[in-house]
Amino acid sequence: MTQPTQSSSRSDINLDQTTKTEECKENISNVQRVWTSLLAGATAGGLAKTVIAPLDRTKINFQISQKPYSAKAAVVFLINSFQKEGLLSLWRGNSATMARIVPYAAIQFTAHEQWKRILQVENPETAVPVKRLMAGSLAGVTSQGLTYPLDLVRARMAVTLKSEYKTLRQMILRIYKDEGFLAFYRGFTPTMLGVIPYAGTSFFTYDTLKHLVAEYSHYTSEIPGMTTALSLLCGAVAGVVGQTSSYPLDIVRRRMQTAAIKNRHYQTVTSTIVKIYKEEGLMAFFKGLSMNWVKGPIAVGISFATYDRIRDILRKIICGTNVSD
């Protein structure tokens, strides 16, 4: 007769502990919110970009060239790179990517959480959809604006050979010496225009899907690994929506970023759009999009799922200490 009572008592204790931890996570200080978001975002961004780096390099090379894109051509590029320069060449430019994506992702995830607090849209049930979109867009503008020069350097390293620029430092010094400080902001305008729909729709879609999943969590919570799998799926869908909405502007910014080393003349957003359209046609603005539908969902899915997981673990550690105290 005592066993059910003991079992019930243990369940009540566990439930009470879980409730206290969840309440603590909601009421941690803003400083704790910021540093846990920064650390989780940096880790998530670095992991996601490293996984899809070879596909990213391939996509950029087709974006900035007039060669027609196809899945077969992409595979040929990967094979040729491997045969000529070795396996690590597929990750060429990843050091620049890490130098950019670690602070970029850290700032973006942290900014999104802060913008949601400022705009009072933390609860998807009561939040105005337009404000939720704004929170994501503002997070993207904040992070992209603060890390843009590293994005340009990364793009240039991805489309040059190792013999031309061996290190990130060498690339930075060469750009500054040959083109001046403002060269680090070539393509800044289309990047800002593109990040508004990209970040806005990505965060909006992910938060919406995550909320829907949470409503039916009682059906899936008992299945091992299902929570992580669903987070990856929500992130993947968000990646498809976000990247598709901003892809033409991604083409424009890559052309402007790499114009100097490819001896092309892409001076302004308007002139670049007109030049691409006249020389290559409308579909040039979607060159490599099918590859983005492969790498984008993988990267965004990993990024969102990893961020949520690490952030929750860090905050549980904080709350575990606070609750026990």
C-alpha positions as semicolon CSV with decimal commas, in nm:
position;residue;x (nm);y (nm);z (nm)
1;M;0,000;0,000;0,000
2;T;0,294;0,232;0,060
3;Q;0,447;0,194;-0,289
4;P;0,183;0,396;-0,480
5;T;0,204;0,666;-0,216
6;Q;0,584;0,683;-0,246
7;S;0,563;0,685;-0,626
8;S;0,302;0,957;-0,616
9;S;0,516;1,160;-0,378
10;R;0,820;1,131;-0,606
11;S;0,609;1,240;-0,905
12;D;0,477;1,539;-0,712
13;I;0,831;1,635;-0,610
14;N;0,957;1,605;-0,973
15;L;0,660;1,803;-1,102
16;D;0,715;2,072;-0,840
17;Q;1,087;2,090;-0,927
18;T;1,008;2,116;-1,300
19;T;0,752;2,389;-1,234
20;K;1,002;2,586;-1,026
21;T;1,268;2,549;-1,298
22;E;1,029;2,667;-1,572
23;E;0,923;2,964;-1,359
24;C;1,288;3,045;-1,295
25;K;1,369;3,031;-1,669
26;E;1,096;3,288;-1,731
27;N;1,220;3,515;-1,454
28;I;1,598;3,507;-1,496
29;S;1,769;3,844;-1,524
30;N;1,810;4,012;-1,861
31;V;2,189;3,985;-1,827
32;Q;2,151;3,607;-1,791
33;R;1,920;3,603;-2,094
34;V;2,176;3,790;-2,300
35;W;2,483;3,580;-2,220
36;T;2,299;3,247;-2,255
37;S;2,160;3,362;-2,592
38;L;2,502;3,484;-2,708
39;L;2,672;3,156;-2,620
40;A;2,395;2,937;-2,762
41;G;2,370;3,145;-3,080
42;A;2,746;3,142;-3,143
43;T;2,763;2,763;-3,106
44;A;2,455;2,704;-3,320
45;G;2,574;2,929;-3,601
46;G;2,924;2,781;-3,611
47;L;2,798;2,423;-3,619
48;A;2,536;2,485;-3,888
49;K;2,770;2,671;-4,125
50;T;3,050;2,418;-4,089
51;V;2,816;2,135;-4,188
52;I;2,706;2,302;-4,513
53;A;3,031;2,488;-4,599
54;P;3,112;2,287;-4,917
55;L;2,763;2,350;-5,054
56;D;2,788;2,717;-4,962
57;R;3,115;2,759;-5,150
58;T;2,968;2,587;-5,454
59;K;2,660;2,810;-5,449
60;I;2,863;3,131;-5,428
61;N;3,080;3,031;-5,724
62;F;2,774;2,985;-5,943
63;Q;2,607;3,300;-5,812
64;I;2,891;3,522;-5,927
65;S;2,953;3,356;-6,265
66;Q;2,758;3,350;-6,590
67;K;2,775;2,971;-6,609
68;P;2,433;2,801;-6,599
69;Y;2,363;2,618;-6,276
70;S;2,256;2,254;-6,253
71;A;2,290;1,980;-5,994
72;K;2,536;1,801;-6,223
73;A;2,748;2,117;-6,262
74;A;2,752;2,160;-5,883
75;V;2,876;1,804;-5,833
76;V;3,144;1,855;-6,102
77;F;3,262;2,171;-5,922
78;L;3,291;1,983;-5,592
79;I;3,482;1,695;-5,755
80;N;3,718;1,930;-5,941
81;S;3,789;2,128;-5,624
82;F;3,865;1,806;-5,438
83;Q;4,094;1,672;-5,712
84;K;4,286;1,997;-5,768
85;E;4,318;2,134;-5,414
86;G;4,227;1,851;-5,178
87;L;3,942;1,779;-4,937
88;L;3,998;2,085;-4,719
89;S;3,952;2,311;-5,021
90;L;3,580;2,240;-4,994
91;W;3,590;2,433;-4,666
92;R;3,795;2,720;-4,814
93;G;3,668;3,045;-4,670
94;N;3,523;2,869;-4,367
95;S;3,767;3,049;-4,136
96;A;3,620;3,377;-4,262
97;T;3,273;3,224;-4,228
98;M;3,342;3,132;-3,865
99;A;3,487;3,476;-3,794
100;R;3,161;3,621;-3,924
101;I;2,894;3,364;-3,838
102;V;2,989;3,317;-3,472
103;P;2,933;3,684;-3,380
104;Y;2,653;3,714;-3,641
105;A;2,448;3,424;-3,504
106;A;2,520;3,521;-3,144
107;I;2,402;3,878;-3,207
108;Q;2,104;3,772;-3,421
109;F;1,953;3,526;-3,172
110;T;2,016;3,761;-2,880
111;A;1,879;4,061;-3,069
112;H;1,567;3,864;-3,165
113;E;1,493;3,779;-2,804
114;Q;1,551;4,140;-2,700
115;W;1,343;4,285;-2,984
116;K;1,058;4,050;-2,890
117;R;1,071;4,186;-2,535
118;I;1,081;4,546;-2,658
119;L;0,792;4,493;-2,901
120;Q;0,607;4,277;-2,645
121;V;0,560;3,981;-2,877
122;E;0,703;3,700;-2,665
123;N;0,373;3,510;-2,668
124;P;0,273;3,398;-3,023
125;E;-0,090;3,355;-2,913
126;T;-0,143;3,721;-2,827
127;A;0,126;3,890;-3,039
128;V;0,039;4,091;-3,350
129;P;0,184;3,904;-3,653
130;V;0,331;4,222;-3,804
131;K;0,525;4,292;-3,483
132;R;0,655;3,934;-3,482
133;L;0,781;3,984;-3,836
134;M;0,939;4,313;-3,730
135;A;1,123;4,147;-3,441
136;G;1,286;3,897;-3,677
137;S;1,370;4,161;-3,938
138;L;1,521;4,396;-3,681
139;A;1,730;4,110;-3,541
140;G;1,864;4,039;-3,890
141;V;1,940;4,406;-3,959
142;T;2,117;4,438;-3,623
143;S;2,343;4,136;-3,669
144;Q;2,411;4,189;-4,040
145;G;2,492;4,555;-3,992
146;L;2,748;4,479;-3,722
147;T;2,926;4,195;-3,905
148;Y;2,894;4,286;-4,275
149;P;3,267;4,337;-4,361
150;L;3,337;3,976;-4,258
151;D;3,060;3,857;-4,490
152;L;3,230;4,031;-4,784
153;V;3,569;3,881;-4,695
154;R;3,413;3,535;-4,666
155;A;3,253;3,566;-5,011
156;R;3,582;3,667;-5,171
157;M;3,774;3,383;-5,010
158;A;3,512;3,137;-5,133
159;V;3,566;3,235;-5,498
160;T;3,947;3,260;-5,503
161;L;4,218;2,998;-5,505
162;K;4,436;2,926;-5,204
163;S;4,740;3,044;-5,401
164;E;4,584;3,391;-5,435
165;Y;4,488;3,452;-5,073
166;K;4,609;3,204;-4,815
167;T;4,468;3,357;-4,498
168;L;4,182;3,573;-4,376
169;R;4,429;3,840;-4,261
170;Q;4,596;3,852;-4,603
171;M;4,259;3,901;-4,772
172;I;4,158;4,183;-4,536
173;L;4,489;4,368;-4,581
174;R;4,476;4,329;-4,961
175;I;4,122;4,467;-4,985
176;Y;4,210;4,764;-4,765
177;K;4,532;4,838;-4,956
178;D;4,392;4,801;-5,309
179;E;4,035;4,929;-5,267
180;G;4,014;5,127;-4,944
181;F;3,796;5,102;-4,634
182;L;3,463;5,151;-4,814
183;A;3,528;4,837;-5,018
184;F;3,434;4,634;-4,711
185;Y;3,078;4,762;-4,757
186;R;3,028;4,680;-5,124
187;G;2,688;4,515;-5,161
188;F;2,571;4,648;-4,822
189;T;2,242;4,790;-4,954
190;P;2,108;4,472;-5,122
191;T;2,223;4,276;-4,817
192;M;2,014;4,496;-4,585
193;L;1,718;4,480;-4,822
194;G;1,749;4,103;-4,839
195;V;1,793;4,037;-4,467
196;I;1,465;4,213;-4,381
197;P;1,239;3,951;-4,548
198;Y;1,484;3,667;-4,479
199;A;1,523;3,711;-4,104
200;G;1,164;3,828;-4,060
201;T;1,004;3,528;-4,231
202;S;1,256;3,279;-4,086
203;F;1,197;3,370;-3,723
204;F;0,823;3,420;-3,779
205;T;0,783;3,079;-3,945
206;Y;0,996;2,897;-3,686
207;D;0,818;3,051;-3,387
208;T;0,477;2,982;-3,542
209;L;0,555;2,618;-3,618
210;K;0,722;2,566;-3,279
211;H;0,409;2,699;-3,108
212;L;0,188;2,463;-3,309
213;V;0,414;2,169;-3,221
214;A;0,398;2,263;-2,853
215;E;0,017;2,242;-2,861
216;Y;0,041;1,874;-2,960
217;S;0,348;1,790;-2,752
218;H;0,149;1,546;-2,535
219;Y;0,139;1,314;-2,837
220;T;0,515;1,324;-2,904
221;S;0,686;1,399;-2,570
222;E;0,723;1,030;-2,484
223;I;0,904;0,946;-2,810
224;P;1,285;0,966;-2,767
225;G;1,445;1,236;-2,981
226;M;1,113;1,354;-3,124
227;T;1,139;1,703;-2,971
228;T;1,478;1,763;-3,136
229;A;1,357;1,614;-3,466
230;L;1,054;1,843;-3,469
231;S;1,274;2,145;-3,392
232;L;1,497;2,052;-3,687
233;L;1,190;2,018;-3,910
234;C;1,047;2,354;-3,801
235;G;1,384;2,516;-3,866
236;A;1,411;2,348;-4,206
237;V;1,074;2,485;-4,317
238;A;1,168;2,829;-4,185
239;G;1,491;2,810;-4,386
240;V;1,308;2,733;-4,712
241;V;1,061;3,019;-4,662
242;G;1,326;3,271;-4,558
243;Q;1,582;3,194;-4,827
244;T;1,328;3,183;-5,109
245;S;1,186;3,523;-5,010
246;S;1,522;3,699;-5,035
247;Y;1,724;3,497;-5,288
248;P;1,732;3,742;-5,585
249;L;1,888;4,006;-5,361
250;D;2,143;3,746;-5,248
251;I;2,255;3,714;-5,611
252;V;2,289;4,092;-5,641
253;R;2,494;4,127;-5,323
254;R;2,734;3,844;-5,417
255;R;2,800;4,002;-5,757
256;M;2,873;4,338;-5,594
257;Q;3,090;4,183;-5,321
258;T;3,315;3,996;-5,565
259;A;3,317;4,241;-5,858
260;A;3,670;4,365;-5,793
261;I;3,837;4,024;-5,806
262;K;3,630;3,903;-6,103
263;N;3,692;4,216;-6,313
264;R;3,321;4,287;-6,339
265;H;3,148;4,623;-6,304
266;Y;2,865;4,608;-6,052
267;Q;2,852;4,953;-5,893
268;T;2,496;5,003;-5,764
269;V;2,199;4,781;-5,683
270;T;1,997;4,910;-5,978
271;S;2,278;4,884;-6,233
272;T;2,363;4,534;-6,110
273;I;2,003;4,417;-6,146
274;V;1,979;4,565;-6,496
275;K;2,314;4,417;-6,604
276;I;2,230;4,068;-6,480
277;Y;1,887;4,078;-6,645
278;K;2,018;4,201;-6,981
279;E;2,312;3,957;-6,999
280;E;2,164;3,645;-6,837
281;G;1,789;3,682;-6,819
282;L;1,535;3,662;-6,536
283;M;1,630;3,313;-6,418
284;A;1,982;3,432;-6,333
285;F;1,834;3,583;-6,016
286;F;1,746;3,232;-5,902
287;K;2,074;3,063;-5,997
288;G;2,165;2,811;-5,728
289;L;1,828;2,836;-5,553
290;S;1,770;2,462;-5,576
291;M;2,098;2,409;-5,387
292;N;1,975;2,658;-5,129
293;W;1,667;2,441;-5,084
294;V;1,906;2,161;-4,984
295;K;2,164;2,344;-4,774
296;G;1,931;2,613;-4,637
297;P;1,693;2,382;-4,449
298;I;1,987;2,181;-4,314
299;A;2,171;2,490;-4,188
300;V;1,869;2,673;-4,049
301;G;1,725;2,356;-3,896
302;I;2,052;2,278;-3,718
303;S;2,093;2,641;-3,614
304;F;1,747;2,686;-3,458
305;A;1,738;2,342;-3,295
306;T;2,092;2,375;-3,153
307;Y;2,024;2,725;-3,025
308;D;1,706;2,621;-2,844
309;R;1,871;2,317;-2,692
310;I;2,189;2,490;-2,566
311;R;1,998;2,797;-2,443
312;D;1,757;2,577;-2,245
313;I;2,042;2,370;-2,097
314;L;2,230;2,683;-1,986
315;R;1,919;2,833;-1,830
316;K;1,834;2,505;-1,657
317;I;2,183;2,508;-1,506
318;I;2,127;2,862;-1,380
319;C;1,783;2,772;-1,247
320;G;1,906;2,447;-1,095
321;T;2,149;2,651;-0,889
322;N;1,888;2,912;-0,801
323;V;1,620;2,655;-0,713
324;S;1,855;2,452;-0,495
325;D;1,960;2,771;-0,320
